[in-house]
Short mmCIF file of C-alpha atoms in Angstrom, two decimals:
data_model
loop_
_atom_site.label_atom_id
_atom_site.label_comp_id
_atom_site.label_asym_id
_atom_site.label_seq_id
_atom_site.Cartn_x
_atom_site.Cartn_y
_atom_site.Cartn_z
CA UNK A 1 -19.56 1.23 22.74
CA UNK A 2 -20.41 1.46 19.05
CA UNK A 3 -22.80 4.28 18.24
CA UNK A 4 -26.19 3.22 16.96
CA UNK A 5 -26.03 3.89 13.22
CA UNK A 6 -29.67 4.96 12.89
CA UNK A 7 -29.27 7.53 15.65
CA UNK A 8 -26.04 8.81 14.04
CA UNK A 9 -27.76 9.35 10.70
CA UNK A 10 -30.90 10.87 12.19
CA UNK A 11 -29.02 13.30 14.43
CA UNK A 12 -27.97 15.42 11.47
CA UNK A 13 -31.56 16.55 10.96
CA UNK A 14 -31.41 18.64 14.14
CA UNK A 15 -29.02 21.28 12.78
CA UNK A 16 -30.18 24.88 12.88
CA UNK A 17 -28.71 28.19 11.79
CA UNK A 18 -29.04 31.08 14.18
CA UNK A 19 -28.12 34.73 13.99
CA UNK A 20 -28.84 37.54 11.53
CA UNK A 21 -28.46 35.92 8.11
CA UNK A 22 -27.98 39.06 6.04
CA UNK A 23 -29.73 39.37 2.70
CA UNK A 24 -27.00 40.05 0.16
CA UNK A 25 -27.34 41.06 -3.46
CA UNK A 26 -25.65 38.95 -6.10
CA UNK A 27 -23.93 41.89 -7.77
CA UNK A 28 -20.32 42.72 -8.46
CA UNK A 29 -18.30 44.88 -6.09
CA UNK A 30 -15.22 44.07 -8.18
CA UNK A 31 -15.25 43.41 -11.91
CA UNK A 32 -13.90 39.87 -12.12
CA UNK A 33 -14.66 37.08 -14.57
CA UNK A 34 -14.72 33.31 -14.31
CA UNK A 35 -12.65 30.97 -16.47
CA UNK A 36 -15.31 31.22 -19.23
CA UNK A 37 -15.25 35.02 -19.25
CA UNK A 38 -18.56 35.52 -17.44
CA UNK A 39 -19.03 37.92 -14.50
CA UNK A 40 -18.42 36.52 -11.03
CA UNK A 41 -20.79 37.60 -8.26
CA UNK A 42 -18.90 39.09 -5.34
CA UNK A 43 -19.55 41.42 -2.43
CA UNK A 44 -17.85 43.21 0.41
CA UNK A 45 -18.18 41.44 3.74
CA UNK A 46 -18.15 42.89 7.27
CA UNK A 47 -14.67 42.57 8.71
CA UNK A 48 -16.01 41.94 12.19
CA UNK A 49 -17.52 38.68 10.89
CA UNK A 50 -14.78 37.56 8.49
CA UNK A 51 -12.36 38.01 11.36
CA UNK A 52 -14.25 35.30 13.24
CA UNK A 53 -13.49 32.64 10.62
CA UNK A 54 -9.97 32.06 11.92
CA UNK A 55 -11.41 31.47 15.39
CA UNK A 56 -13.62 28.58 14.23
CA UNK A 57 -12.79 25.09 15.42
CA UNK A 58 -12.59 22.31 12.88
CA UNK A 59 -11.45 24.35 9.87
CA UNK A 60 -9.14 22.26 7.70
CA UNK A 61 -6.03 24.26 6.80
CA UNK A 62 -3.23 23.63 4.33
CA UNK A 63 -0.38 26.01 3.63
CA UNK A 64 1.76 28.17 5.91
CA UNK A 65 0.23 29.74 8.99
CA UNK A 66 2.04 33.02 8.24
CA UNK A 67 0.77 33.19 4.63
CA UNK A 68 0.08 36.61 3.16
CA UNK A 69 -3.23 35.41 1.68
CA UNK A 70 -5.75 32.88 2.97
CA UNK A 71 -8.48 31.49 0.72
CA UNK A 72 -11.50 30.13 2.57
CA UNK A 73 -13.88 27.79 0.75
CA UNK A 74 -17.39 27.29 2.17
CA UNK A 75 -18.70 24.08 0.67
CA UNK A 76 -21.31 21.33 0.72
CA UNK A 77 -20.41 17.72 -0.06
CA UNK A 78 -23.47 17.36 -2.33
CA UNK A 79 -22.95 20.53 -4.34
CA UNK A 80 -22.12 19.54 -7.96
CA UNK A 81 -19.81 22.52 -8.43
CA UNK A 82 -17.98 21.62 -5.21
CA UNK A 83 -16.63 18.54 -6.99
CA UNK A 84 -14.93 20.72 -9.58
CA UNK A 85 -13.91 23.15 -6.86
CA UNK A 86 -12.23 20.39 -4.83
CA UNK A 87 -10.02 19.43 -7.77
CA UNK A 88 -9.15 23.08 -8.41
CA UNK A 89 -8.51 23.90 -4.75
CA UNK A 90 -6.26 20.84 -4.49
CA UNK A 91 -4.39 22.01 -7.59
CA UNK A 92 -3.98 25.50 -6.10
CA UNK A 93 -2.56 24.02 -2.90
CA UNK A 94 0.00 22.07 -4.93
CA UNK A 95 0.95 24.92 -7.30
CA UNK A 96 1.04 27.78 -4.76
CA UNK A 97 2.81 26.63 -1.58
CA UNK A 98 2.74 30.20 -0.19
CA UNK A 99 -1.09 30.16 -0.17
CA UNK A 100 -3.06 29.16 2.93
CA UNK A 101 -6.38 27.43 2.29
CA UNK A 102 -9.14 26.92 4.86
CA UNK A 103 -12.08 24.57 4.28
CA UNK A 104 -15.28 25.58 6.09
CA UNK A 105 -18.36 23.38 6.16
CA UNK A 106 -21.67 24.78 4.94
CA UNK A 107 -23.89 21.69 4.47
CA UNK A 108 -27.09 23.48 3.44
CA UNK A 109 -28.31 21.26 0.61
CA UNK A 110 -29.44 18.12 2.42
CA UNK A 111 -29.29 16.12 5.67
CA UNK A 112 -26.88 13.77 3.86
CA UNK A 113 -24.49 16.69 3.43
CA UNK A 114 -24.60 17.32 7.17
CA UNK A 115 -23.85 13.65 7.85
CA UNK A 116 -20.79 13.77 5.60
CA UNK A 117 -19.63 17.05 7.14
CA UNK A 118 -19.79 15.52 10.61
CA UNK A 119 -17.55 12.65 9.50
CA UNK A 120 -15.17 15.11 7.87
CA UNK A 121 -14.96 17.08 11.13
CA UNK A 122 -14.33 13.79 12.97
CA UNK A 123 -11.41 13.01 10.64
CA UNK A 124 -10.01 16.50 11.20
CA UNK A 125 -10.42 16.21 14.96
CA UNK A 126 -8.78 12.77 15.14
CA UNK A 127 -6.08 12.96 12.46
CA UNK A 128 -5.49 16.65 11.77
CA UNK A 129 -5.76 18.92 8.76
CA UNK A 130 -3.51 17.02 6.34
CA UNK A 131 -5.67 13.90 6.63
CA UNK A 132 -8.88 15.95 6.48
CA UNK A 133 -7.72 17.75 3.33
CA UNK A 134 -7.00 14.40 1.66
CA UNK A 135 -10.41 13.14 2.83
CA UNK A 136 -12.10 16.21 1.28
CA UNK A 137 -10.54 15.51 -2.11
CA UNK A 138 -11.23 11.78 -1.98
CA UNK A 139 -14.86 12.10 -0.90
CA UNK A 140 -15.70 14.75 -3.51
CA UNK A 141 -14.09 12.57 -6.17
CA UNK A 142 -16.54 9.71 -5.47
CA UNK A 143 -19.60 9.25 -7.65
CA UNK A 144 -23.21 9.66 -6.61
CA UNK A 145 -24.83 11.23 -3.59
CA UNK A 146 -22.55 11.62 -0.59
CA UNK A 147 -23.92 10.71 2.82
CA UNK A 148 -22.61 9.68 6.22
CA UNK A 149 -22.09 6.04 5.27
CA UNK A 150 -20.07 6.89 2.17
CA UNK A 151 -18.05 9.35 4.24
CA UNK A 152 -17.39 6.65 6.84
CA UNK A 153 -16.17 4.30 4.09
CA UNK A 154 -13.60 6.87 2.95
CA UNK A 155 -12.67 7.98 6.45
CA UNK A 156 -12.04 4.46 7.69
CA UNK A 157 -9.34 4.06 5.03
CA UNK A 158 -7.30 6.72 6.85
CA UNK A 159 -6.68 4.32 9.71
CA UNK A 160 -9.51 5.10 12.14
CA UNK A 161 -12.17 2.50 12.84
CA UNK A 162 -15.70 3.27 11.69
CA UNK A 163 -16.95 2.93 15.25
CA UNK A 164 -14.52 5.58 16.51
CA UNK A 165 -15.33 7.93 13.63
CA UNK A 166 -19.05 7.55 14.34
CA UNK A 167 -18.53 8.30 18.00
CA UNK A 168 -16.50 11.45 17.30
CA UNK A 169 -18.89 12.57 14.55
CA UNK A 170 -21.83 12.36 16.95
CA UNK A 171 -20.08 14.27 19.73
CA UNK A 172 -21.26 17.61 21.05
CA UNK A 173 -17.93 19.14 20.01
CA UNK A 174 -18.45 18.23 16.34
CA UNK A 175 -22.09 19.36 16.33
CA UNK A 176 -21.12 22.69 17.86
CA UNK A 177 -18.27 23.16 15.39
CA UNK A 178 -20.55 22.52 12.42
CA UNK A 179 -23.21 24.91 13.73
CA UNK A 180 -20.52 27.57 14.14
CA UNK A 181 -19.32 27.05 10.55
CA UNK A 182 -22.86 27.33 9.22
CA UNK A 183 -23.65 30.37 11.35
CA UNK A 184 -20.66 32.25 9.94
CA UNK A 185 -21.69 31.35 6.39
CA UNK A 186 -25.27 32.48 7.04
CA UNK A 187 -24.22 35.73 8.69
CA UNK A 188 -21.95 36.51 5.74
CA UNK A 189 -24.77 35.82 3.28
CA UNK A 190 -22.87 32.97 1.59
CA UNK A 191 -25.96 31.18 0.32
CA UNK A 192 -24.24 29.68 -2.76
CA UNK A 193 -22.01 26.62 -2.61
CA UNK A 194 -19.20 26.77 -3.03
CA UNK A 195 -18.45 30.33 -1.93
CA UNK A 196 -15.07 31.81 -1.13
CA UNK A 197 -13.76 34.47 1.21
CA UNK A 198 -10.62 36.39 0.33
CA UNK A 199 -9.87 39.15 2.80
CA UNK A 200 -13.18 40.95 3.30
CA UNK A 201 -14.64 39.92 -0.07
CA UNK A 202 -17.07 37.08 -0.68
CA UNK A 203 -17.09 35.29 -4.03
CA UNK A 204 -20.32 33.41 -4.80
CA UNK A 205 -19.98 30.25 -6.84
CA UNK A 206 -16.91 28.59 -8.30
CA UNK A 207 -15.11 30.83 -10.83
CA UNK A 208 -12.52 28.27 -11.87
CA UNK A 209 -8.90 27.71 -10.97
CA UNK A 210 -7.46 30.37 -13.29
CA UNK A 211 -9.86 33.02 -12.02
CA UNK A 212 -9.13 32.12 -8.40
CA UNK A 213 -5.40 32.31 -9.05
CA UNK A 214 -5.85 35.81 -10.53
CA UNK A 215 -7.83 36.94 -7.49
CA UNK A 216 -5.17 35.56 -5.16
CA UNK A 217 -2.48 37.36 -7.14
CA UNK A 218 -4.45 40.62 -6.92
CA UNK A 219 -4.83 40.17 -3.16
CA UNK A 220 -1.05 39.99 -2.88
CA UNK A 221 -0.59 43.13 -4.99
CA UNK A 222 -3.33 45.42 -3.72
CA UNK A 223 -5.28 43.60 -0.99
CA UNK A 224 -8.35 43.29 -3.24
CA UNK A 225 -9.54 40.55 -5.59
CA UNK A 226 -9.01 42.96 -8.53
CA UNK A 227 -6.57 45.88 -8.71
CA UNK A 228 -7.37 49.35 -10.04
#
């Protein structure tokens, strides 16, 4: 049976974040700069929480499972900087095949963001990470505000009917997965979108593709986003 569209759209308003959302300062644990030479806010994160990211269901991964470094992006489909980030993250995936990238939903800006995230999780659940990674790039490349209907338009082009995507997106499994993603982000203090996690360091905001590449290189050399 086709899901009632109005109920699908309205259901996103019921999301809640639970757990101890830690208040984090926007300082610099490591002296790193963005692509324009300005300081990048970053902070140490508790390993007992960052270690839970890999246990989340619905994370979209690209790159080898045994990669030395994994870059996690926490993003919102209606964050303006996430559009630039999507292009840069896609470029990193293409230029650095040894890197593993994980996309984690943090739809904190609007109910429309939550609608789109649910469709994205439905694509990932039905078609796997490769299709979900392509969906992420395609949806963030579209103009205007992104909501559930726009996400369904893009998702249906992957070969799944809109009705099936709606049904999966409104499932308990998808709602629970999205709450878990948002809880991790809140408990890590990742209140900016996009934010990144490299090892046990959180990077707030998008520093640019060159800056990210430098941090990834430093992680490989010294297990920190900046070396000595």
